[in-house]
């Protein structure tokens, strides 16, 4: 089964949504991301997996999907998402680790992972796990923090920063916070079975003085135009990559097929307390509308 020992950047109890987004002066970044998502995601689909969904900031941007599974390691982030989206069969809330995904194969025809790869110490393992739960032909939208951005290049050129933004190694700029080189992300995607289709560079104008002086809609309009350069070069702090699962497209499973993260069995049945594994008898709790697969 998936490795259980990779360290996780734990957002349990965090006020990330309110501090960073709602009161953090990041309307420009939020709207620029919305533009990229609209451009890169299919407008219709069956079942989408949102990895590192957080408080569901982006979930309503996938409006054309019949069902959306919000997966996050932090239960409190999912509680905030549930408060935002409400409880219905359309939204499934899952507390789990991306390194121990609780899904069978061919369960999803799309997945997204936005602002989450930069917390992953083992990005390739995470991508491999996501790939396993997607059907052939499925779309995967990945956002990552780009170490080769203009600000980092200037700082390095002026000797204010030691690390070289053009080198392919990953930079851990704070504990469990990583900036990646575009070449490495492309390599990991292709090695894990994804076929890169399009890249958009996002948040080119992320600078305090610009955000203070230029009207928001002008900034977003400029960023929207610059995003198209992403297929040729990537010099922005954030990059969105659209890829697909290689192979002849196939249908996804009719039902959401769960997999026991402990033993790997897909024989899980609903019990009063949650989902019970027929193979190892483990019960994965469901409480207040959130499935919990975090235990060992
Ligand atoms: C920076 S937040 C981004 C949230 C959301 N995608 C957004 O853009 O607003 C990163 C999220 O990734 C989640 N996360 C980090 N490591 C994870 C892991 N190993 N498995 C699942 N979720 C993880 C955190 O709990 C957090 O909610």
mmCIF file of C-alpha atoms and ligand atoms in Angstrom:
data_model
loop_
_atom_site.group_PDB
_atom_site.id
_atom_site.type_symbol
_atom_site.label_atom_id
_atom_site.label_comp_id
_atom_site.label_asym_id
_atom_site.label_seq_id
_atom_site.Cartn_x
_atom_site.Cartn_y
_atom_site.Cartn_z
ATOM 1 C CA UNK A 1 0.000 0.000 0.000
ATOM 2 C CA UNK A 2 0.933 3.661 -0.087
ATOM 3 C CA UNK A 3 3.688 4.775 2.257
ATOM 4 C CA UNK A 4 2.293 6.099 5.532
ATOM 5 C CA UNK A 5 5.408 7.818 6.829
ATOM 6 C CA UNK A 6 5.865 10.898 4.635
ATOM 7 C CA UNK A 7 5.581 14.079 6.765
ATOM 8 C CA UNK A 8 2.456 16.172 6.190
ATOM 9 C CA UNK A 9 2.025 19.947 6.439
ATOM 10 C CA UNK A 10 -0.866 19.917 8.865
ATOM 11 C CA UNK A 11 -3.557 22.598 8.458
ATOM 12 C CA UNK A 12 -5.676 21.264 11.318
ATOM 13 C CA UNK A 13 -7.220 24.271 13.094
ATOM 14 C CA UNK A 14 -5.631 26.696 10.622
ATOM 15 C CA UNK A 15 -7.300 30.010 9.711
ATOM 16 C CA UNK A 16 -5.738 29.845 6.246
ATOM 17 C CA UNK A 17 -8.921 30.692 4.340
ATOM 18 C CA UNK A 18 -9.813 33.734 6.425
ATOM 19 C CA UNK A 19 -6.271 35.061 6.963
ATOM 20 C CA UNK A 20 -4.650 34.311 3.619
ATOM 21 C CA UNK A 21 -7.606 34.752 1.255
ATOM 22 C CA UNK A 22 -10.564 36.576 2.815
ATOM 23 C CA UNK A 23 -8.507 39.229 4.632
ATOM 24 C CA UNK A 24 -5.139 38.768 2.946
ATOM 25 C CA UNK A 25 -5.464 41.123 -0.034
ATOM 26 C CA UNK A 26 -5.202 38.272 -2.546
ATOM 27 C CA UNK A 27 -8.168 39.040 -4.794
ATOM 28 C CA UNK A 28 -5.789 39.349 -7.746
ATOM 29 C CA UNK A 29 -4.273 35.886 -7.243
ATOM 30 C CA UNK A 30 -7.702 34.360 -6.625
ATOM 31 C CA UNK A 31 -9.219 35.830 -9.781
ATOM 32 C CA UNK A 32 -6.176 35.040 -11.920
ATOM 33 C CA UNK A 33 -6.465 31.415 -10.775
ATOM 34 C CA UNK A 34 -10.173 31.411 -11.636
ATOM 35 C CA UNK A 35 -9.293 32.454 -15.199
ATOM 36 C CA UNK A 36 -6.745 29.621 -15.517
ATOM 37 C CA UNK A 37 -9.156 27.042 -14.128
ATOM 38 C CA UNK A 38 -11.864 28.115 -16.569
ATOM 39 C CA UNK A 39 -9.451 27.802 -19.455
ATOM 40 C CA UNK A 40 -8.035 24.432 -18.522
ATOM 41 C CA UNK A 41 -10.845 22.406 -16.957
ATOM 42 C CA UNK A 42 -13.503 20.548 -18.948
ATOM 43 C CA UNK A 43 -16.830 22.347 -18.634
ATOM 44 C CA UNK A 44 -18.660 19.066 -17.980
ATOM 45 C CA UNK A 45 -17.812 15.814 -16.293
ATOM 46 C CA UNK A 46 -18.943 13.022 -13.992
ATOM 47 C CA UNK A 47 -16.809 12.785 -10.874
ATOM 48 C CA UNK A 48 -13.951 15.097 -9.937
ATOM 49 C CA UNK A 49 -11.349 14.615 -7.200
ATOM 50 C CA UNK A 50 -10.112 17.839 -5.610
ATOM 51 C CA UNK A 51 -6.882 17.023 -3.765
ATOM 52 C CA UNK A 52 -5.934 19.448 -0.993
ATOM 53 C CA UNK A 53 -9.325 21.093 -1.385
ATOM 54 C CA UNK A 54 -8.880 23.172 1.772
ATOM 55 C CA UNK A 55 -11.936 25.263 2.582
ATOM 56 C CA UNK A 56 -13.402 24.703 -0.898
ATOM 57 C CA UNK A 57 -12.282 28.047 -2.320
ATOM 58 C CA UNK A 58 -12.203 26.633 -5.866
ATOM 59 C CA UNK A 59 -14.895 23.958 -5.688
ATOM 60 C CA UNK A 60 -17.712 25.980 -7.264
ATOM 61 C CA UNK A 61 -15.405 26.646 -10.207
ATOM 62 C CA UNK A 62 -15.932 22.996 -11.228
ATOM 63 C CA UNK A 63 -19.661 23.550 -11.595
ATOM 64 C CA UNK A 64 -20.131 21.256 -14.612
ATOM 65 C CA UNK A 65 -19.228 18.095 -12.661
ATOM 66 C CA UNK A 66 -22.002 15.872 -11.322
ATOM 67 C CA UNK A 67 -20.076 14.939 -8.183
ATOM 68 C CA UNK A 68 -17.026 16.465 -6.495
ATOM 69 C CA UNK A 69 -14.945 14.655 -3.893
ATOM 70 C CA UNK A 70 -13.120 17.141 -1.686
ATOM 71 C CA UNK A 71 -10.078 15.496 -0.134
ATOM 72 C CA UNK A 72 -7.904 17.171 2.453
ATOM 73 C CA UNK A 73 -5.680 16.019 5.312
ATOM 74 C CA UNK A 74 -7.267 18.576 7.609
ATOM 75 C CA UNK A 75 -10.738 17.855 8.927
ATOM 76 C CA UNK A 76 -11.227 21.463 10.016
ATOM 77 C CA UNK A 77 -10.550 22.684 6.466
ATOM 78 C CA UNK A 78 -13.213 20.266 5.243
ATOM 79 C CA UNK A 79 -15.645 21.521 7.894
ATOM 80 C CA UNK A 80 -15.191 25.012 6.477
ATOM 81 C CA UNK A 81 -15.743 23.671 2.955
ATOM 82 C CA UNK A 82 -18.895 21.906 4.124
ATOM 83 C CA UNK A 83 -20.172 25.122 5.699
ATOM 84 C CA UNK A 84 -19.581 26.892 2.381
ATOM 85 C CA UNK A 85 -21.025 24.209 0.078
ATOM 86 C CA UNK A 86 -23.639 22.562 2.259
ATOM 87 C CA UNK A 87 -24.354 18.852 2.561
ATOM 88 C CA UNK A 88 -25.642 17.032 -0.496
ATOM 89 C CA UNK A 89 -24.811 13.907 -2.504
ATOM 90 C CA UNK A 90 -22.986 16.126 -4.955
ATOM 91 C CA UNK A 91 -20.170 16.888 -2.504
ATOM 92 C CA UNK A 92 -18.248 14.137 -0.711
ATOM 93 C CA UNK A 93 -15.871 15.244 2.042
ATOM 94 C CA UNK A 94 -12.865 13.017 2.735
ATOM 95 C CA UNK A 95 -10.150 13.535 5.344
ATOM 96 C CA UNK A 96 -7.186 11.560 4.029
ATOM 97 C CA UNK A 97 -3.526 11.754 3.113
ATOM 98 C CA UNK A 98 -2.646 12.037 -0.576
ATOM 99 C CA UNK A 99 0.009 9.372 0.087
ATOM 100 C CA UNK A 100 -2.743 6.942 1.197
ATOM 101 C CA UNK A 101 -5.653 7.671 -1.098
ATOM 102 C CA UNK A 102 -8.812 5.693 -0.267
ATOM 103 C CA UNK A 103 -10.116 5.150 -3.819
ATOM 104 C CA UNK A 104 -10.219 2.297 -6.298
ATOM 105 C CA UNK A 105 -9.084 2.673 -9.894
ATOM 106 C CA UNK A 106 -11.071 4.463 -12.647
ATOM 107 C CA UNK A 107 -13.172 6.321 -10.064
ATOM 108 C CA UNK A 108 -12.666 9.841 -11.439
ATOM 109 C CA UNK A 109 -12.713 11.457 -14.860
ATOM 110 C CA UNK A 110 -10.909 14.551 -13.559
ATOM 111 C CA UNK A 111 -8.745 15.705 -10.671
ATOM 112 C CA UNK A 112 -7.229 18.969 -9.531
ATOM 113 C CA UNK A 113 -4.469 19.774 -7.067
ATOM 114 C CA UNK A 114 -4.044 23.515 -6.527
ATOM 115 C CA UNK A 115 -1.656 25.146 -4.058
ATOM 116 C CA UNK A 116 -0.943 21.762 -2.508
ATOM 117 C CA UNK A 117 2.046 20.262 -4.355
ATOM 118 C CA UNK A 118 4.211 22.915 -2.684
ATOM 119 C CA UNK A 119 3.596 21.152 0.655
ATOM 120 C CA UNK A 120 4.555 17.694 -0.576
ATOM 121 C CA UNK A 121 7.928 16.209 0.317
ATOM 122 C CA UNK A 122 7.345 13.317 -2.110
ATOM 123 C CA UNK A 123 5.558 14.882 -5.089
ATOM 124 C CA UNK A 124 6.084 11.921 -7.384
ATOM 125 C CA UNK A 125 4.427 9.508 -4.932
ATOM 126 C CA UNK A 126 1.421 11.819 -4.670
ATOM 127 C CA UNK A 127 1.093 12.103 -8.461
ATOM 128 C CA UNK A 128 1.314 8.322 -8.830
ATOM 129 C CA UNK A 129 -1.484 7.837 -6.288
ATOM 130 C CA UNK A 130 -3.735 10.373 -7.999
ATOM 131 C CA UNK A 131 -3.063 8.715 -11.356
ATOM 132 C CA UNK A 132 -4.181 5.340 -9.963
ATOM 133 C CA UNK A 133 -7.663 6.583 -9.146
ATOM 134 C CA UNK A 134 -8.242 8.260 -12.521
ATOM 135 C CA UNK A 135 -9.723 6.687 -15.630
ATOM 136 C CA UNK A 136 -7.772 6.681 -18.888
ATOM 137 C CA UNK A 137 -8.339 9.959 -20.720
ATOM 138 C CA UNK A 138 -9.106 11.808 -17.464
ATOM 139 C CA UNK A 139 -7.978 15.421 -17.081
ATOM 140 C CA UNK A 140 -5.611 16.386 -14.282
ATOM 141 C CA UNK A 141 -5.036 20.042 -13.444
ATOM 142 C CA UNK A 142 -1.975 20.679 -11.301
ATOM 143 C CA UNK A 143 -0.774 23.985 -9.883
ATOM 144 C CA UNK A 144 2.741 24.302 -8.506
ATOM 145 C CA UNK A 145 4.993 26.990 -7.055
ATOM 146 C CA UNK A 146 7.695 27.801 -9.614
ATOM 147 C CA UNK A 147 11.248 28.424 -8.354
ATOM 148 C CA UNK A 148 12.249 29.878 -11.763
ATOM 149 C CA UNK A 149 10.205 33.066 -11.387
ATOM 150 C CA UNK A 150 11.291 36.603 -12.307
ATOM 151 C CA UNK A 151 11.637 37.730 -8.690
ATOM 152 C CA UNK A 152 13.884 34.787 -7.794
ATOM 153 C CA UNK A 153 15.959 35.300 -10.958
ATOM 154 C CA UNK A 154 16.526 38.998 -10.121
ATOM 155 C CA UNK A 155 17.388 38.261 -6.497
ATOM 156 C CA UNK A 156 19.857 35.598 -7.598
ATOM 157 C CA UNK A 157 21.393 37.898 -10.238
ATOM 158 C CA UNK A 158 21.841 40.634 -7.590
ATOM 159 C CA UNK A 159 23.378 38.064 -5.223
ATOM 160 C CA UNK A 160 20.569 38.471 -2.703
ATOM 161 C CA UNK A 161 19.701 34.786 -2.952
ATOM 162 C CA UNK A 162 22.080 31.846 -2.867
ATOM 163 C CA UNK A 163 20.129 29.227 -4.744
ATOM 164 C CA UNK A 164 20.093 29.196 -8.512
ATOM 165 C CA UNK A 165 16.535 29.423 -9.923
ATOM 166 C CA UNK A 166 17.652 27.654 -13.124
ATOM 167 C CA UNK A 167 18.915 24.534 -11.352
ATOM 168 C CA UNK A 168 16.439 21.677 -11.327
ATOM 169 C CA UNK A 169 16.709 20.875 -7.614
ATOM 170 C CA UNK A 170 13.742 21.551 -5.319
ATOM 171 C CA UNK A 171 13.979 24.405 -2.809
ATOM 172 C CA UNK A 172 12.476 23.941 0.658
ATOM 173 C CA UNK A 173 12.147 27.626 1.622
ATOM 174 C CA UNK A 174 10.379 26.824 4.914
ATOM 175 C CA UNK A 175 9.581 23.505 6.562
ATOM 176 C CA UNK A 176 7.352 21.495 4.160
ATOM 177 C CA UNK A 177 7.085 24.425 1.726
ATOM 178 C CA UNK A 178 8.692 23.769 -1.634
ATOM 179 C CA UNK A 179 9.355 25.615 -4.883
ATOM 180 C CA UNK A 180 9.840 23.369 -7.898
ATOM 181 C CA UNK A 181 11.561 23.702 -11.246
ATOM 182 C CA UNK A 182 9.193 23.355 -14.245
ATOM 183 C CA UNK A 183 11.404 20.701 -15.840
ATOM 184 C CA UNK A 184 11.107 18.459 -12.764
ATOM 185 C CA UNK A 185 7.325 18.791 -12.545
ATOM 186 C CA UNK A 186 7.059 17.875 -16.248
ATOM 187 C CA UNK A 187 9.350 14.881 -15.672
ATOM 188 C CA UNK A 188 7.334 13.630 -12.671
ATOM 189 C CA UNK A 189 4.074 13.989 -14.578
ATOM 190 C CA UNK A 190 5.313 11.989 -17.536
ATOM 191 C CA UNK A 191 6.976 9.359 -15.324
ATOM 192 C CA UNK A 192 3.720 8.794 -13.457
ATOM 193 C CA UNK A 193 1.688 8.285 -16.644
ATOM 194 C CA UNK A 194 0.349 11.753 -17.401
ATOM 195 C CA UNK A 195 0.585 13.419 -20.775
ATOM 196 C CA UNK A 196 1.091 17.192 -20.504
ATOM 197 C CA UNK A 197 -1.259 19.141 -22.770
ATOM 198 C CA UNK A 198 -1.176 22.847 -21.872
ATOM 199 C CA UNK A 199 0.568 25.130 -19.403
ATOM 200 C CA UNK A 200 -0.582 28.537 -18.196
ATOM 201 C CA UNK A 201 1.614 30.809 -16.123
ATOM 202 C CA UNK A 202 -0.343 32.648 -13.431
ATOM 203 C CA UNK A 203 0.105 35.601 -11.044
ATOM 204 C CA UNK A 204 2.809 37.334 -13.133
ATOM 205 C CA UNK A 205 2.023 40.652 -11.425
ATOM 206 C CA UNK A 206 2.172 39.456 -7.836
ATOM 207 C CA UNK A 207 3.832 42.530 -6.298
ATOM 208 C CA UNK A 208 2.509 44.666 -3.456
ATOM 209 C CA UNK A 209 3.036 47.992 -5.207
ATOM 210 C CA UNK A 210 1.171 46.824 -8.338
ATOM 211 C CA UNK A 211 -1.714 45.474 -6.303
ATOM 212 C CA UNK A 212 -1.941 48.781 -4.451
ATOM 213 C CA UNK A 213 -1.779 51.036 -7.506
ATOM 214 C CA UNK A 214 -3.322 49.174 -10.475
ATOM 215 C CA UNK A 215 -7.069 48.465 -10.489
ATOM 216 C CA UNK A 216 -7.880 44.790 -9.874
ATOM 217 C CA UNK A 217 -9.652 44.203 -13.200
ATOM 218 C CA UNK A 218 -6.672 45.669 -15.106
ATOM 219 C CA UNK A 219 -4.239 43.411 -13.252
ATOM 220 C CA UNK A 220 -6.391 40.349 -13.867
ATOM 221 C CA UNK A 221 -6.829 41.313 -17.542
ATOM 222 C CA UNK A 222 -3.069 41.659 -17.997
ATOM 223 C CA UNK A 223 -2.424 38.375 -16.233
ATOM 224 C CA UNK A 224 -5.035 36.657 -18.411
ATOM 225 C CA UNK A 225 -3.168 37.797 -21.526
ATOM 226 C CA UNK A 226 0.223 36.764 -20.121
ATOM 227 C CA UNK A 227 -1.040 33.331 -19.060
ATOM 228 C CA UNK A 228 -0.900 32.134 -22.686
ATOM 229 C CA UNK A 229 2.914 32.441 -22.685
ATOM 230 C CA UNK A 230 3.050 29.469 -20.314
ATOM 231 C CA UNK A 231 3.431 26.941 -23.100
ATOM 232 C CA UNK A 232 6.708 28.609 -24.184
ATOM 233 C CA UNK A 233 8.349 29.733 -20.928
ATOM 234 C CA UNK A 234 7.473 29.687 -17.230
ATOM 235 C CA UNK A 235 8.685 32.717 -15.266
ATOM 236 C CA UNK A 236 5.683 33.385 -13.000
ATOM 237 C CA UNK A 237 5.467 32.269 -9.353
ATOM 238 C CA UNK A 238 2.557 29.932 -10.081
ATOM 239 C CA UNK A 239 2.095 27.511 -12.987
ATOM 240 C CA UNK A 240 -1.021 25.559 -13.966
ATOM 241 C CA UNK A 241 -0.469 22.372 -15.967
ATOM 242 C CA UNK A 242 -3.272 20.541 -17.731
ATOM 243 C CA UNK A 243 -2.468 16.918 -18.435
ATOM 244 C CA UNK A 244 -4.412 13.774 -19.183
ATOM 245 C CA UNK A 245 -4.093 10.130 -18.267
ATOM 246 C CA UNK A 246 -2.534 8.353 -21.188
ATOM 247 C CA UNK A 247 -4.530 5.752 -23.106
ATOM 248 C CA UNK A 248 -7.834 5.262 -24.892
ATOM 249 C CA UNK A 249 -10.509 7.114 -22.856
ATOM 250 C CA UNK A 250 -12.639 4.819 -20.686
ATOM 251 C CA UNK A 251 -15.773 5.248 -18.559
ATOM 252 C CA UNK A 252 -15.459 5.767 -14.849
ATOM 253 C CA UNK A 253 -17.012 3.398 -12.309
ATOM 254 C CA UNK A 254 -20.707 4.110 -11.756
ATOM 255 C CA UNK A 255 -20.277 4.257 -7.991
ATOM 256 C CA UNK A 256 -17.525 5.820 -5.946
ATOM 257 C CA UNK A 257 -15.327 2.786 -5.219
ATOM 258 C CA UNK A 258 -13.480 3.044 -1.910
ATOM 259 C CA UNK A 259 -10.184 1.337 -1.154
ATOM 260 C CA UNK A 260 -9.011 0.507 2.351
ATOM 261 C CA UNK A 261 -5.792 2.500 2.956
ATOM 262 C CA UNK A 262 -4.653 -0.165 5.445
ATOM 263 C CA UNK A 263 -4.887 -3.354 3.385
ATOM 264 C CA UNK A 264 -5.694 -2.166 -0.145
ATOM 265 C CA UNK A 265 -8.971 -4.079 -0.447
ATOM 266 C CA UNK A 266 -11.820 -2.482 -2.393
ATOM 267 C CA UNK A 267 -14.397 -4.567 -0.490
ATOM 268 C CA UNK A 268 -15.717 -1.824 1.757
ATOM 269 C CA UNK A 269 -19.329 -1.739 2.789
ATOM 270 C CA UNK A 270 -21.354 0.935 4.531
ATOM 271 C CA UNK A 271 -21.890 0.296 8.228
ATOM 272 C CA UNK A 272 -23.605 2.520 10.791
ATOM 273 C CA UNK A 273 -20.257 4.009 11.820
ATOM 274 C CA UNK A 274 -18.794 4.518 8.345
ATOM 275 C CA UNK A 275 -17.137 2.142 5.904
ATOM 276 C CA UNK A 276 -16.109 -1.333 6.998
ATOM 277 C CA UNK A 277 -13.361 -3.245 5.219
ATOM 278 C CA UNK A 278 -14.436 -6.843 4.509
ATOM 279 C CA UNK A 279 -10.823 -7.926 4.290
ATOM 280 C CA UNK A 280 -9.179 -6.463 7.429
ATOM 281 C CA UNK A 281 -12.324 -5.484 9.409
ATOM 282 C CA UNK A 282 -11.063 -1.949 9.778
ATOM 283 C CA UNK A 283 -13.847 0.652 10.125
ATOM 284 C CA UNK A 284 -13.223 4.069 8.574
ATOM 285 C CA UNK A 285 -15.491 6.504 10.405
ATOM 286 C CA UNK A 286 -18.039 8.835 8.862
ATOM 287 C CA UNK A 287 -19.046 11.629 11.194
ATOM 288 C CA UNK A 288 -20.944 14.827 10.464
ATOM 289 C CA UNK A 289 -20.726 14.103 6.749
ATOM 290 C CA UNK A 290 -16.917 13.696 6.637
ATOM 291 C CA UNK A 291 -15.216 10.356 5.939
ATOM 292 C CA UNK A 292 -12.050 9.896 7.961
ATOM 293 C CA UNK A 293 -9.230 7.785 6.486
ATOM 294 C CA UNK A 294 -6.400 9.353 8.470
ATOM 295 C CA UNK A 295 -5.706 6.625 11.015
ATOM 296 C CA UNK A 296 -2.989 3.990 10.499
HETATM 297 C C1 LIG B 1 -2.370 26.027 0.754
HETATM 298 S S1 LIG B 1 -3.767 25.034 1.089
HETATM 299 C C2 LIG B 1 -4.656 25.117 -0.460
HETATM 300 C C3 LIG B 1 -6.118 24.840 -0.328
HETATM 301 C C4 LIG B 1 -6.906 25.006 -1.643
HETATM 302 N N1 LIG B 1 -6.437 24.097 -2.671
HETATM 303 C C5 LIG B 1 -6.830 26.417 -2.130
HETATM 304 O O1 LIG B 1 -6.135 26.659 -3.128
HETATM 305 O O2 LIG B 1 -7.475 27.282 -1.541
HETATM 306 C C6 LIG B 1 -3.049 23.414 1.036
HETATM 307 C C7 LIG B 1 -3.994 22.307 1.462
HETATM 308 O O3 LIG B 1 -3.358 21.049 1.221
HETATM 309 C C8 LIG B 1 -3.673 20.172 2.285
HETATM 310 N N2 LIG B 1 -2.646 19.130 2.366
HETATM 311 C C9 LIG B 1 -1.335 19.304 2.655
HETATM 312 N N3 LIG B 1 -0.715 18.111 2.656
HETATM 313 C C10 LIG B 1 -1.653 17.163 2.349
HETATM 314 C C11 LIG B 1 -1.621 15.747 2.214
HETATM 315 N N4 LIG B 1 -0.489 15.042 2.407
HETATM 316 N N5 LIG B 1 -2.772 15.100 1.906
HETATM 317 C C12 LIG B 1 -3.926 15.800 1.723
HETATM 318 N N6 LIG B 1 -4.006 17.146 1.849
HETATM 319 C C13 LIG B 1 -2.889 17.822 2.157
HETATM 320 C C14 LIG B 1 -3.708 21.078 3.505
HETATM 321 O O4 LIG B 1 -4.447 20.505 4.563
HETATM 322 C C15 LIG B 1 -4.339 22.348 2.947
HETATM 323 O O5 LIG B 1 -5.726 22.392 3.119
#
